[in-house]
mmCIF file of C-alpha atoms and ligand atoms in Angstrom:
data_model
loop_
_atom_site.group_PDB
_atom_site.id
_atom_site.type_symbol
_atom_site.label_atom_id
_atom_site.label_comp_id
_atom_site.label_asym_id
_atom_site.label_seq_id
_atom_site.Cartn_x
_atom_site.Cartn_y
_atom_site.Cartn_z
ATOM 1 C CA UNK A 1 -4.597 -34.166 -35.746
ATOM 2 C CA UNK A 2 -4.434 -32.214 -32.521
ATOM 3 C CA UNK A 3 -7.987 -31.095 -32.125
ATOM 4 C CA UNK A 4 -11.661 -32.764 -33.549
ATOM 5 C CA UNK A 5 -13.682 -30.148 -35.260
ATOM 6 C CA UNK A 6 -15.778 -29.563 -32.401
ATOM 7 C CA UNK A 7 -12.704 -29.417 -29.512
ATOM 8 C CA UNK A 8 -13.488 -25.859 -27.713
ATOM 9 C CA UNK A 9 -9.456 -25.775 -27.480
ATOM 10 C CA UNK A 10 -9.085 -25.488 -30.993
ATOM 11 C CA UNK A 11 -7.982 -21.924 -31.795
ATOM 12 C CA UNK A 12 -10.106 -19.776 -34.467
ATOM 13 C CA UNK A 13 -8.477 -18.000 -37.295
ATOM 14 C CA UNK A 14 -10.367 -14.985 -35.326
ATOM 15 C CA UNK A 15 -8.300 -15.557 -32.311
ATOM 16 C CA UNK A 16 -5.291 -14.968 -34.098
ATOM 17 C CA UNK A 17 -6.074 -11.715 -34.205
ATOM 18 C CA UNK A 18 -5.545 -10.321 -31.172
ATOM 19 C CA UNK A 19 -6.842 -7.443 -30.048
ATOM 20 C CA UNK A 20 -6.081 -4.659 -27.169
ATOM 21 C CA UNK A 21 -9.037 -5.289 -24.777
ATOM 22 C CA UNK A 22 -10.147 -1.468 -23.573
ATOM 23 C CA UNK A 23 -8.832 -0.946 -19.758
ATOM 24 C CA UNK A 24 -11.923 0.248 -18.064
ATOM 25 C CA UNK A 25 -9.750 1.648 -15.639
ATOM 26 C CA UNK A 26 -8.063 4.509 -18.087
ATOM 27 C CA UNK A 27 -11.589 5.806 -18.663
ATOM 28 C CA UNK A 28 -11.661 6.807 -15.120
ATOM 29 C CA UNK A 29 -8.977 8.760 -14.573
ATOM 30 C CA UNK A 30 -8.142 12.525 -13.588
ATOM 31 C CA UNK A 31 -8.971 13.757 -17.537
ATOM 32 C CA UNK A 32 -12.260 12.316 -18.967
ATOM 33 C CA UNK A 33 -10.997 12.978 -22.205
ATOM 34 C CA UNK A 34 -10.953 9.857 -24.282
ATOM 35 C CA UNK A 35 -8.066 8.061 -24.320
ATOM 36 C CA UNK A 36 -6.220 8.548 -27.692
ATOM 37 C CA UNK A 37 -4.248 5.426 -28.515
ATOM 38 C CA UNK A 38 -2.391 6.980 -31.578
ATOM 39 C CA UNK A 39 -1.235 9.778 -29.815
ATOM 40 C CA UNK A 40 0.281 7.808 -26.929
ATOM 41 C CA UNK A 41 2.063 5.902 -29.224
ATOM 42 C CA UNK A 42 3.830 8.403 -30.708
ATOM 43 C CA UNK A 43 5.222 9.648 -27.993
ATOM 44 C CA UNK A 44 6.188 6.082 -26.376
ATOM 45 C CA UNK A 45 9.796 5.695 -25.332
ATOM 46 C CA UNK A 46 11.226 2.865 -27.722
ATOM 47 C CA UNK A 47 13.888 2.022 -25.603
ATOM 48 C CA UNK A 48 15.720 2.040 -22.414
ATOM 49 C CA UNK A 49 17.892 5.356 -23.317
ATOM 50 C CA UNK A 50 14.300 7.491 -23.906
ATOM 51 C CA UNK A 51 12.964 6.003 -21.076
ATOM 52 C CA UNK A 52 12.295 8.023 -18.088
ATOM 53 C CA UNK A 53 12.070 7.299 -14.486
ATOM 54 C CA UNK A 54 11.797 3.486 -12.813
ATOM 55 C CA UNK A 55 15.441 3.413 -12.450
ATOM 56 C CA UNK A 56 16.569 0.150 -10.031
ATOM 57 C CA UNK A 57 14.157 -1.664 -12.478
ATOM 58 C CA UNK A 58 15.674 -0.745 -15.645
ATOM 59 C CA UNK A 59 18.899 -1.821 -14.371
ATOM 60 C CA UNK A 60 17.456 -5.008 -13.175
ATOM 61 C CA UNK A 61 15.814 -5.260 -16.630
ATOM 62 C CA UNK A 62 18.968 -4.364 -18.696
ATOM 63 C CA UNK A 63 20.939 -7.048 -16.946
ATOM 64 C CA UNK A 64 18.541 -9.436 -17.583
ATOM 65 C CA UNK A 65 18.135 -9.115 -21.190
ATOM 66 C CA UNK A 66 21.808 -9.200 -21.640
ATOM 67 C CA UNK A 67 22.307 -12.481 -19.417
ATOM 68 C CA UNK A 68 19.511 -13.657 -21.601
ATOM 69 C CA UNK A 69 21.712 -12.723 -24.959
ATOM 70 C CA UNK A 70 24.727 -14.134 -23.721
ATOM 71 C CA UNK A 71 23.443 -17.495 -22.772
ATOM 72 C CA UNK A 72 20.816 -17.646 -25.770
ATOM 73 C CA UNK A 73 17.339 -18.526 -23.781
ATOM 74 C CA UNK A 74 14.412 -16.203 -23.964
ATOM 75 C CA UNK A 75 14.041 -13.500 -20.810
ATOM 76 C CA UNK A 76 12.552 -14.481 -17.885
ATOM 77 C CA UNK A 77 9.230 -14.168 -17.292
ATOM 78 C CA UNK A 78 8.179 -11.104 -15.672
ATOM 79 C CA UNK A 79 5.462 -9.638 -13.828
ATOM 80 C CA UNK A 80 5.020 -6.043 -13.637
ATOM 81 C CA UNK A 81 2.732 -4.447 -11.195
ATOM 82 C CA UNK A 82 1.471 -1.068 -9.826
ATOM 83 C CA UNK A 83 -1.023 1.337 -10.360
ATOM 84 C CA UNK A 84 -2.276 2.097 -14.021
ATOM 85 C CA UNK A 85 -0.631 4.504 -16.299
ATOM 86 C CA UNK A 86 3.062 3.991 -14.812
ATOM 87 C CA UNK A 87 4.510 2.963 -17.990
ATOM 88 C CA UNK A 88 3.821 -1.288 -17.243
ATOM 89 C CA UNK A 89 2.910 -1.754 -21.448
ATOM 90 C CA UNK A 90 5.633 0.634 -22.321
ATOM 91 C CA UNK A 91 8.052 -1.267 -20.645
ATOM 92 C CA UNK A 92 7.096 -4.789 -22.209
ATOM 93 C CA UNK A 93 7.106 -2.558 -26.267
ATOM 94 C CA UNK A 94 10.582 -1.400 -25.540
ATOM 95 C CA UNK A 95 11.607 -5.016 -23.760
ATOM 96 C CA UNK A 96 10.938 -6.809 -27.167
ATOM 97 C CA UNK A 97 12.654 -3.617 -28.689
ATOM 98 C CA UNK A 98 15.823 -4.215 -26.672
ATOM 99 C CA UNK A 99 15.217 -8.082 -27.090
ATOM 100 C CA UNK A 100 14.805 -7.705 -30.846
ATOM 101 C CA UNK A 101 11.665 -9.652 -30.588
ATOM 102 C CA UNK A 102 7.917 -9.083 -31.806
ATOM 103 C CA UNK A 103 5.486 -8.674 -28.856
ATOM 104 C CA UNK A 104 1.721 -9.752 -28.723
ATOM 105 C CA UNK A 105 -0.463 -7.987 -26.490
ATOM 106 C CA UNK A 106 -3.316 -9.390 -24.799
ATOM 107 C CA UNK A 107 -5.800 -8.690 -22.059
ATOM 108 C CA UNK A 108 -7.042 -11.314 -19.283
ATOM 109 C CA UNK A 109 -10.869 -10.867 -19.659
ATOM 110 C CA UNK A 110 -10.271 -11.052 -23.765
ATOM 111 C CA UNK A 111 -8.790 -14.886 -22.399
ATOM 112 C CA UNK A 112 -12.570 -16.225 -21.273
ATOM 113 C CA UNK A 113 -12.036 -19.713 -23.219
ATOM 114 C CA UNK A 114 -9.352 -22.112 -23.155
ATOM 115 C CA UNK A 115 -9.042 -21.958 -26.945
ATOM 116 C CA UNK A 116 -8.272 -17.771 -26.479
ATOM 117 C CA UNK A 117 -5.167 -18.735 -24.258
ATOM 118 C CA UNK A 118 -4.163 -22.559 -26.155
ATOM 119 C CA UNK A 119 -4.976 -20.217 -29.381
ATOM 120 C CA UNK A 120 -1.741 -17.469 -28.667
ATOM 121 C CA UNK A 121 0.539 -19.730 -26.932
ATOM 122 C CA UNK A 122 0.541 -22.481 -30.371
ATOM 123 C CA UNK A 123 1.193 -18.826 -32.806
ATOM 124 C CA UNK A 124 3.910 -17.761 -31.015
ATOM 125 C CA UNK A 125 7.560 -17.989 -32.729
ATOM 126 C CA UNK A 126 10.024 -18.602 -30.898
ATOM 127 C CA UNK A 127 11.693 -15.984 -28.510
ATOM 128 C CA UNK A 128 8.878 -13.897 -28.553
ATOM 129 C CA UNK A 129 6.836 -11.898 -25.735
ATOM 130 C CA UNK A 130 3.460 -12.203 -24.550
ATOM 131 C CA UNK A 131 2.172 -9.691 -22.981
ATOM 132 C CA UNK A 132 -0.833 -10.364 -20.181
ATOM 133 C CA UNK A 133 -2.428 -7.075 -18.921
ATOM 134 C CA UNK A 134 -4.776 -7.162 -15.929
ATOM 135 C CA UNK A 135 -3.821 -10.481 -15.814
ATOM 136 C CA UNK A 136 -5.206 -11.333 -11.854
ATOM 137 C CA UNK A 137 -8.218 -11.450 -13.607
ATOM 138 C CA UNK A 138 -7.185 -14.779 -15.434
ATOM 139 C CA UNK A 139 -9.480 -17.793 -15.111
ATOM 140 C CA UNK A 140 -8.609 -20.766 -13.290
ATOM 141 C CA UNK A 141 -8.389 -22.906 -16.272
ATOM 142 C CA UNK A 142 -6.919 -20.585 -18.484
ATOM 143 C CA UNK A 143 -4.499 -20.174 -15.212
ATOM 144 C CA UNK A 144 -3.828 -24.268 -15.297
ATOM 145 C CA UNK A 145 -2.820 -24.274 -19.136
ATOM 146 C CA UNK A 146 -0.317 -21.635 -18.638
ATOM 147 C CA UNK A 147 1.658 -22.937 -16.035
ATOM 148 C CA UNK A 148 3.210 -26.175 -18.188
ATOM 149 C CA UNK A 149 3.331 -23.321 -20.665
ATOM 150 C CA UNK A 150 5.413 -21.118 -18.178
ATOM 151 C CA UNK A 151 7.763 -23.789 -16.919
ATOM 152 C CA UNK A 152 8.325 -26.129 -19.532
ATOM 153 C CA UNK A 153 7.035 -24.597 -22.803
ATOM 154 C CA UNK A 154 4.178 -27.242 -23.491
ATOM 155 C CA UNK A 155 0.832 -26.915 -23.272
ATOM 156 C CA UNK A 156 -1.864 -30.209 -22.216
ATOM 157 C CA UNK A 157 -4.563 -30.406 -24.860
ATOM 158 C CA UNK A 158 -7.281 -32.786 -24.759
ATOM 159 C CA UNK A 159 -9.043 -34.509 -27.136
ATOM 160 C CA UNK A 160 -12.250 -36.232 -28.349
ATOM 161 C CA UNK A 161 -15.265 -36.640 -25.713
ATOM 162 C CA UNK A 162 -16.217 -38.019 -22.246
ATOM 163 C CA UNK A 163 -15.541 -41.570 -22.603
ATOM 164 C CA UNK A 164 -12.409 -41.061 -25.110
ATOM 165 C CA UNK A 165 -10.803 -38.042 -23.788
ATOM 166 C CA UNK A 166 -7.306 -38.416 -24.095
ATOM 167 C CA UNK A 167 -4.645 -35.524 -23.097
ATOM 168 C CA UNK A 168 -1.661 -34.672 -25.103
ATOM 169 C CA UNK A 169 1.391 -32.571 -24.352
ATOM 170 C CA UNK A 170 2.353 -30.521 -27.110
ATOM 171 C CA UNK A 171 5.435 -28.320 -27.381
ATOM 172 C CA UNK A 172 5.472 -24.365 -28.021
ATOM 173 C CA UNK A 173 8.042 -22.304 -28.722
ATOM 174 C CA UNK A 174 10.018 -20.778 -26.081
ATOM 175 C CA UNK A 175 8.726 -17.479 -24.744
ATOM 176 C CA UNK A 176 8.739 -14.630 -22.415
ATOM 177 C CA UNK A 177 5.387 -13.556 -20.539
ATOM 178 C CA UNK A 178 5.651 -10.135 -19.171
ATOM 179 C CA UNK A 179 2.253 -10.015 -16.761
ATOM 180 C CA UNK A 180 0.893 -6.884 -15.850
ATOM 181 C CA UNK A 181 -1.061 -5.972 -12.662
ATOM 182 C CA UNK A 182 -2.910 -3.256 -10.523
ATOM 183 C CA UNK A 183 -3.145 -5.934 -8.090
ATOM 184 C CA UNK A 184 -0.637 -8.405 -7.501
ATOM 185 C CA UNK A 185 -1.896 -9.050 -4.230
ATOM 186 C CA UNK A 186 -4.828 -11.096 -6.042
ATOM 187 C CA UNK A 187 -2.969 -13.538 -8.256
ATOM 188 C CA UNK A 188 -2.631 -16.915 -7.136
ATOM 189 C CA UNK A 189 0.206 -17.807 -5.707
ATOM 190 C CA UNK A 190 0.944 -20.680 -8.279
ATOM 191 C CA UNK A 191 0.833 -17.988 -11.211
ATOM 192 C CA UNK A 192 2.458 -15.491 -8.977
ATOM 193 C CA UNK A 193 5.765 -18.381 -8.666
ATOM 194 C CA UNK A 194 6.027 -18.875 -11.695
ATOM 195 C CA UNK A 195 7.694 -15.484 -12.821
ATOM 196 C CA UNK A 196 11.206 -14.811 -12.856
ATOM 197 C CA UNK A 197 11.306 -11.463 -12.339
ATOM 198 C CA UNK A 198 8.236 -9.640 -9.984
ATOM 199 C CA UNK A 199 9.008 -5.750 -9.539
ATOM 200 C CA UNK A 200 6.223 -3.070 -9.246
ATOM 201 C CA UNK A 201 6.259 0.286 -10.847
ATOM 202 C CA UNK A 202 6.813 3.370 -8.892
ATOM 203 C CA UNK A 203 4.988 6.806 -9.153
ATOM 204 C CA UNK A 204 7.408 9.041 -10.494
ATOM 205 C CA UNK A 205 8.898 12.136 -8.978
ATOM 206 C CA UNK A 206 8.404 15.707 -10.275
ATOM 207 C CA UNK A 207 11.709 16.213 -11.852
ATOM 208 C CA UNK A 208 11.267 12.725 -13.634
ATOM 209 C CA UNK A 209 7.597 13.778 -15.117
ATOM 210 C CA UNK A 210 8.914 17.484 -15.969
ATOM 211 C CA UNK A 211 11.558 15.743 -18.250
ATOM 212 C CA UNK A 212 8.744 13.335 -19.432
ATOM 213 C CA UNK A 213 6.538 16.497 -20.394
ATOM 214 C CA UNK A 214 9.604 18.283 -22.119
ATOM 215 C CA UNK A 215 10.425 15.199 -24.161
ATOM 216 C CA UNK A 216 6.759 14.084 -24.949
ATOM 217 C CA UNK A 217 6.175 18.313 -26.002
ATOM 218 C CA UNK A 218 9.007 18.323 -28.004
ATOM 219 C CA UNK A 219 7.879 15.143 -30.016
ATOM 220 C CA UNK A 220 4.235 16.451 -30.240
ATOM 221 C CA UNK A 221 6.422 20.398 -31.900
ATOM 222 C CA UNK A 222 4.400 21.886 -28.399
ATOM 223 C CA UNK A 223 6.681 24.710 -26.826
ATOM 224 C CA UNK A 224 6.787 24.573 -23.649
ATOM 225 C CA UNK A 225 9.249 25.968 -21.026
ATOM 226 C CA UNK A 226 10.799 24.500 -17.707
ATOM 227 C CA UNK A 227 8.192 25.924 -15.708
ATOM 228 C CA UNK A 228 5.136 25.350 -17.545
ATOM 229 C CA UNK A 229 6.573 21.647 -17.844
ATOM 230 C CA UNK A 230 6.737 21.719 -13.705
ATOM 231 C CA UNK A 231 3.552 22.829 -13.374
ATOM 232 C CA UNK A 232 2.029 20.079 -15.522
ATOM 233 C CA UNK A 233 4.159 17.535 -13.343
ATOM 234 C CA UNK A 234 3.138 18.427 -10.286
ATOM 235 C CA UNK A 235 -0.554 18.410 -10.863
ATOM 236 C CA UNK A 236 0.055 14.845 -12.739
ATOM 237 C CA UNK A 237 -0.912 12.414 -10.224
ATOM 238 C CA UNK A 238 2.914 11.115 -10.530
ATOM 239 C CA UNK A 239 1.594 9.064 -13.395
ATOM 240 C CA UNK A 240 3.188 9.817 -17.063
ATOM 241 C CA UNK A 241 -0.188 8.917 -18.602
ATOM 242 C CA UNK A 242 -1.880 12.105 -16.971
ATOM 243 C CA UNK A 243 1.122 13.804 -17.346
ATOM 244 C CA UNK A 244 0.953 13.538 -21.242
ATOM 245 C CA UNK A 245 -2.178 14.271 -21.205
ATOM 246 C CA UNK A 246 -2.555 17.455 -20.089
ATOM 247 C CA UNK A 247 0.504 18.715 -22.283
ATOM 248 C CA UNK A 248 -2.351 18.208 -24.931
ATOM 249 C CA UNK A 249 -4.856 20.273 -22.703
ATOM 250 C CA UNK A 250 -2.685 22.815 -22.003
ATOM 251 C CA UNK A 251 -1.222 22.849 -25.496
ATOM 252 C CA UNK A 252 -5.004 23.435 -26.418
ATOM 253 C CA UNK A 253 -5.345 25.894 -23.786
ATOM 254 C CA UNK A 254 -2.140 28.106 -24.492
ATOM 255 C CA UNK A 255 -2.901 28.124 -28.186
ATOM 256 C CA UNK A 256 -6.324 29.222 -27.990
ATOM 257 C CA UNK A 257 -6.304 31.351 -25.204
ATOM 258 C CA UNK A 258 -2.528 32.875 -25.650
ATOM 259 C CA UNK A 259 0.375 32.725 -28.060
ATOM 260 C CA UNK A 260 0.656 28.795 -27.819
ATOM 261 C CA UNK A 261 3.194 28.661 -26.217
ATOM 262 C CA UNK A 262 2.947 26.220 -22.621
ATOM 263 C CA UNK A 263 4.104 28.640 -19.409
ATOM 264 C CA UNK A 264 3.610 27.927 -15.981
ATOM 265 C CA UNK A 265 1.020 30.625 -16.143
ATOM 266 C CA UNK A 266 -1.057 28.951 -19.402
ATOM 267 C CA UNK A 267 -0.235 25.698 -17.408
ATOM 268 C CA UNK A 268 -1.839 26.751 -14.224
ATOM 269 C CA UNK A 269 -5.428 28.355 -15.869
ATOM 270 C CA UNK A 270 -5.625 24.774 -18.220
ATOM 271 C CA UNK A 271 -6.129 22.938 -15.348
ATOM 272 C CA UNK A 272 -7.777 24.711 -13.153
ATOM 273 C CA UNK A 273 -10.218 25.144 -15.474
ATOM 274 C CA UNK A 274 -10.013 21.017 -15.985
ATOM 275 C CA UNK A 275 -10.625 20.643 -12.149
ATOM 276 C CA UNK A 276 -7.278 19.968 -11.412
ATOM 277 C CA UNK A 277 -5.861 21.203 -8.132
ATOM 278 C CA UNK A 278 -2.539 22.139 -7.255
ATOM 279 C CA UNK A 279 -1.775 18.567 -6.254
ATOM 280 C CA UNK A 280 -3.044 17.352 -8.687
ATOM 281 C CA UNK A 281 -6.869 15.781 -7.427
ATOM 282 C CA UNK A 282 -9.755 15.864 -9.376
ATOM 283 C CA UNK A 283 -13.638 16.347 -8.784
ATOM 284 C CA UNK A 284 -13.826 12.595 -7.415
ATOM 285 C CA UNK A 285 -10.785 12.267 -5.405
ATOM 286 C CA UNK A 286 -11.936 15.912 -3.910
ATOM 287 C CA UNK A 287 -15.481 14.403 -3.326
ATOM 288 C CA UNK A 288 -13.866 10.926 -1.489
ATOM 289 C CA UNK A 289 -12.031 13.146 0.619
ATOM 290 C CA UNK A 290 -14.659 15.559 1.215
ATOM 291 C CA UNK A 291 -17.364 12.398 1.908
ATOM 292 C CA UNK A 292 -14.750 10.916 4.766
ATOM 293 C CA UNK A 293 -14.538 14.212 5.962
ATOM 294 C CA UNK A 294 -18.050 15.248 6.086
ATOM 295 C CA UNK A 295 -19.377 12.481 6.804
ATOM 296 C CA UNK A 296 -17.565 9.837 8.864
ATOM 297 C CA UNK A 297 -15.874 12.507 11.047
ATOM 298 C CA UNK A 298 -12.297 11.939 9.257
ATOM 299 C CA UNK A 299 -13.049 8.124 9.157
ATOM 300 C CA UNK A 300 -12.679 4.968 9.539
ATOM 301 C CA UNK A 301 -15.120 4.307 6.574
ATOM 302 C CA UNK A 302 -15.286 1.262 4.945
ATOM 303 C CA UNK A 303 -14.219 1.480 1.269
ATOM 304 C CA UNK A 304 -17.778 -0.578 0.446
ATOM 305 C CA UNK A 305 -19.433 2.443 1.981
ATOM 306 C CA UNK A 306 -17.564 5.165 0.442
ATOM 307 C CA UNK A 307 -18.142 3.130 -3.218
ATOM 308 C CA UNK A 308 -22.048 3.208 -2.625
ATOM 309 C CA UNK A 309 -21.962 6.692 -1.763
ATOM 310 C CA UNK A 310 -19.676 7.887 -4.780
ATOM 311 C CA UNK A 311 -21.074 5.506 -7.116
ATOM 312 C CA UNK A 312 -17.547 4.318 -8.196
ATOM 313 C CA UNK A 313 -17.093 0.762 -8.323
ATOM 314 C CA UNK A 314 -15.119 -0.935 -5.374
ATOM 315 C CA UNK A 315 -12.233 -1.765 -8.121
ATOM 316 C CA UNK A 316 -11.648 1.643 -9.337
ATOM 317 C CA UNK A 317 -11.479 3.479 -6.434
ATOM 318 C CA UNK A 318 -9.059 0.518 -5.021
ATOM 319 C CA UNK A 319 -7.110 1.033 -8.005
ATOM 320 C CA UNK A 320 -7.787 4.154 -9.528
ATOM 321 C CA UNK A 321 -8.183 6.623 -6.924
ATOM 322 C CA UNK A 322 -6.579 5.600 -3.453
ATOM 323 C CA UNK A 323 -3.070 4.621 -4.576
ATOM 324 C CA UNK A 324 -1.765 7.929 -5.726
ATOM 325 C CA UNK A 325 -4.101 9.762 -2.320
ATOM 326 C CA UNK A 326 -2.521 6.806 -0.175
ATOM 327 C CA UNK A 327 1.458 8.084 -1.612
ATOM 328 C CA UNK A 328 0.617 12.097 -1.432
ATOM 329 C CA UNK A 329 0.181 11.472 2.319
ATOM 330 C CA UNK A 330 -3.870 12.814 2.308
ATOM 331 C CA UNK A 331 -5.656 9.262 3.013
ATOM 332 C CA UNK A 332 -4.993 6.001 5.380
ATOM 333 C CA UNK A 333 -5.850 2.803 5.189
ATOM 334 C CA UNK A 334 -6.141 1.189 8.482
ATOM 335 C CA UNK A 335 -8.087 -2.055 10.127
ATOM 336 C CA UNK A 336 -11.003 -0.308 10.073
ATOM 337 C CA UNK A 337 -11.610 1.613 6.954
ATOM 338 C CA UNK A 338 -10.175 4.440 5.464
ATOM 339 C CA UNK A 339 -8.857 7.425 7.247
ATOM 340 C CA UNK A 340 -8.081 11.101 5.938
ATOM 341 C CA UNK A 341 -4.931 12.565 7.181
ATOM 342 C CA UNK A 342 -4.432 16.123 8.665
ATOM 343 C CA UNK A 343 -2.838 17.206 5.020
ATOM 344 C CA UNK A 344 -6.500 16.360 3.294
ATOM 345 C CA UNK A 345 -8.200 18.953 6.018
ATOM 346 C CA UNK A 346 -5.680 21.519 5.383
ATOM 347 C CA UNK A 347 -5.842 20.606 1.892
ATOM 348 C CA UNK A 348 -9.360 21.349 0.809
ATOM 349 C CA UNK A 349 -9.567 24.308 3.685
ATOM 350 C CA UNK A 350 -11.048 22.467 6.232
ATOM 351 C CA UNK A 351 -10.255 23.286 10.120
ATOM 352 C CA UNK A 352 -8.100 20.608 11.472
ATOM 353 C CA UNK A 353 -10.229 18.919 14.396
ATOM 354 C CA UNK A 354 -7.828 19.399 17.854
ATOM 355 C CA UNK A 355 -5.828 16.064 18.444
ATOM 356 C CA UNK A 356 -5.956 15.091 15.106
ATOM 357 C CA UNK A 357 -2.437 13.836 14.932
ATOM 358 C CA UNK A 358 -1.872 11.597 11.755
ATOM 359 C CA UNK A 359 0.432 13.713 9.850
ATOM 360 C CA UNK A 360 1.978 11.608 7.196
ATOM 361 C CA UNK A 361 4.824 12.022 4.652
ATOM 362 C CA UNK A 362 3.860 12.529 1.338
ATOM 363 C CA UNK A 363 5.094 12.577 -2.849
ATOM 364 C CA UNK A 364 5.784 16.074 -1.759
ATOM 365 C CA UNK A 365 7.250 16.610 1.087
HETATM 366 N N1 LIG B 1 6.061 8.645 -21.748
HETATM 367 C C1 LIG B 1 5.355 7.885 -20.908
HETATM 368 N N2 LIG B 1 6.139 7.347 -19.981
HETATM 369 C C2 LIG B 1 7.390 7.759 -20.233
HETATM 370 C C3 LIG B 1 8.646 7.533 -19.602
HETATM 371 N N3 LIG B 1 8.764 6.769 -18.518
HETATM 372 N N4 LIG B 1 9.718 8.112 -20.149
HETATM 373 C C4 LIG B 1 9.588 8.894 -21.231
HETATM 374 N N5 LIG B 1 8.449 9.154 -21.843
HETATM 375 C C5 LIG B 1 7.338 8.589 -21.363
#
């Protein structure tokens, strides 16, 4: 027998169900709507062909999975990382899709014990993906019993207590894990070595989220034409998340207000009404601007201080907020703190102090 009765490592039939842990992180996005699961799934690409956007790493990822065909071994593992909402748990559903494999979906935190982690590594079957999200925020020993896992498909259990501990190496079927981070920057660099393939998710462009918006309204029977489908883009935050929904709050919008039908005009009074400017900022990206601004003369501001004053936790606006402010060209990050650029005083109508001279390229220009 591999584990006593009373072995922590010994998985529960309860583990065995696994369970989506909730991302705090999508509750605190541009729309405080809650986050409807069902409806994101329908409109999920399945595969490569319906998927939009991210193109150098589907090509990288197509290759892969045919190399991985041809010469009969599981995929690579992968790590995917980025800000949240750029398609990282789409990717790994239409991976096993292409791989013609089932996929089980986990979440760091829901990994606390070792028996969570030995637990799903002994049910896999063979060739199947495992899918980490958030998964910097793995323990160290949960950490330790996936790398044997990772490299050489076994996993070290032990056995009995204190004096009689003995450790055993026990095989597991071959698998893929396809890790998924806002912050690959805080993995340890053991973990971090151990994947194949590391590639981080891009915010998309307009043209890419206005052809995500046509194709997710067109599942969802939601007419909508090309401009009404630009106008949701733009003011997406470059994330397809967002983008999808606020097809559903404009859909709401247009059908309520108008004929139903999604125009740029419909578009434009749904989310202004939401809060959403024309680039796409809400209340609390507005009020982090606004705080730097007001406050600490344009910056430097430490991001600790700008937390305390927003009441945001360091995380989210790390994660959350200053990625997609950081690639529209409004904020900085230097040495010392955090810096708004020229384009955030001209953005929210503010007179651009003389010498100010930090003009920076941005999603839209
Ligand atoms: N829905 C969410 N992300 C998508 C993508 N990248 N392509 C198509 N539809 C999507």
């Amino acid at each position: 027998m591999i584990f006593s009765d009373n072995d922590e490592n010994k998985p529960s039939k309860k583990d065995k169900n696994l369970k989506k842990m909730p991302d705090k992180t999508k509750d605190l996005e541009a729309v405080s709507t809650e986050f409807d699961e069902t409806y994101e799934k329908t409109i999920r690409p399945k595969t490569f062909d319906e998927y939009i956007g991210q193109k150098s790493l589907k090509e990288t990822l197509k290759i892969s999975i045919e190399a991985s065909k041809k010469r009969n071994v599981p995929l690579d593992h992968l790590l995917f990382y980025g800000p949240p909402g750029l398609g990282k748990t789409t990717l790994a559903n239409i991976i096993a899709n292409e791989c013609g494999t089932d996929i089980k979906i986990t979440s760091a935190p829901a990994l606390e014990r070792p028996r969570d982690i030995i637990g799903i590594l002994m049910s896999l079957k063979g060739g199947e993906i495992l899918f980490i999200d958030e998964i910097h925020r793995l323990n160290k020993v949960a950490e330790e019993i996936l790398y044997p896992a990772m490299e050489d498909f076994s996993i070290d259990l032990t056995t009995g207590k204190s004096q009689t501990v003995k450790t055993m190496r026990v095989p597991v079927q071959k698998f893929t894990l396809i890790g998924a981070t806002t912050k690959a920057g805080a993995l340890s660099g053991p973990l971090r070595d151990r994947f194949g393939i590391i590639h981080r998710l891009e915010f998309y462009t307009p043209t890419e989220l206005q052809k995500i918006v046509k194709r997710s309204a067109k599942i969802l029977n939601a007419e909508i034409d090309d401009e009404g489908a630009m106008e949701i883009a733009l003011r997406s935050r470059a994330t397809p998340r967002i983008a999808n929904r606020l097809i559903k709050r404009a859909g709401d919008y247009a059908l309520v207000k108008s004929d139903g039908k999604i125009t740029k005009k419909t578009a434009n009074l749904a989310l202004n009404n939401l809060n959403i400017d024309a680039l796409g900022l809400d209340n609390t990206d507005r009020a982090l601007l606004k705080l730097i601004i007001e406050k600490y003369n344009g910056g430097p501001v430490g991001v600790e201080t700008l937390a305390v004053a927003l009441g945001e936790d360091i995380r989210t606006i790390e994660d959350v907020y200053e990625p997609y402010l950081l690639q529209s060209g409004l904020l900085m990050r230097t040495l010392r703190g955090r810096t708004v650029t020229k384009q955030a005083y001209e953005h929210l109508g503010y007179k651009i102090p003389a010498g100010l001279d930090n003009g920076q390229m941005g999603l839209f220009d």
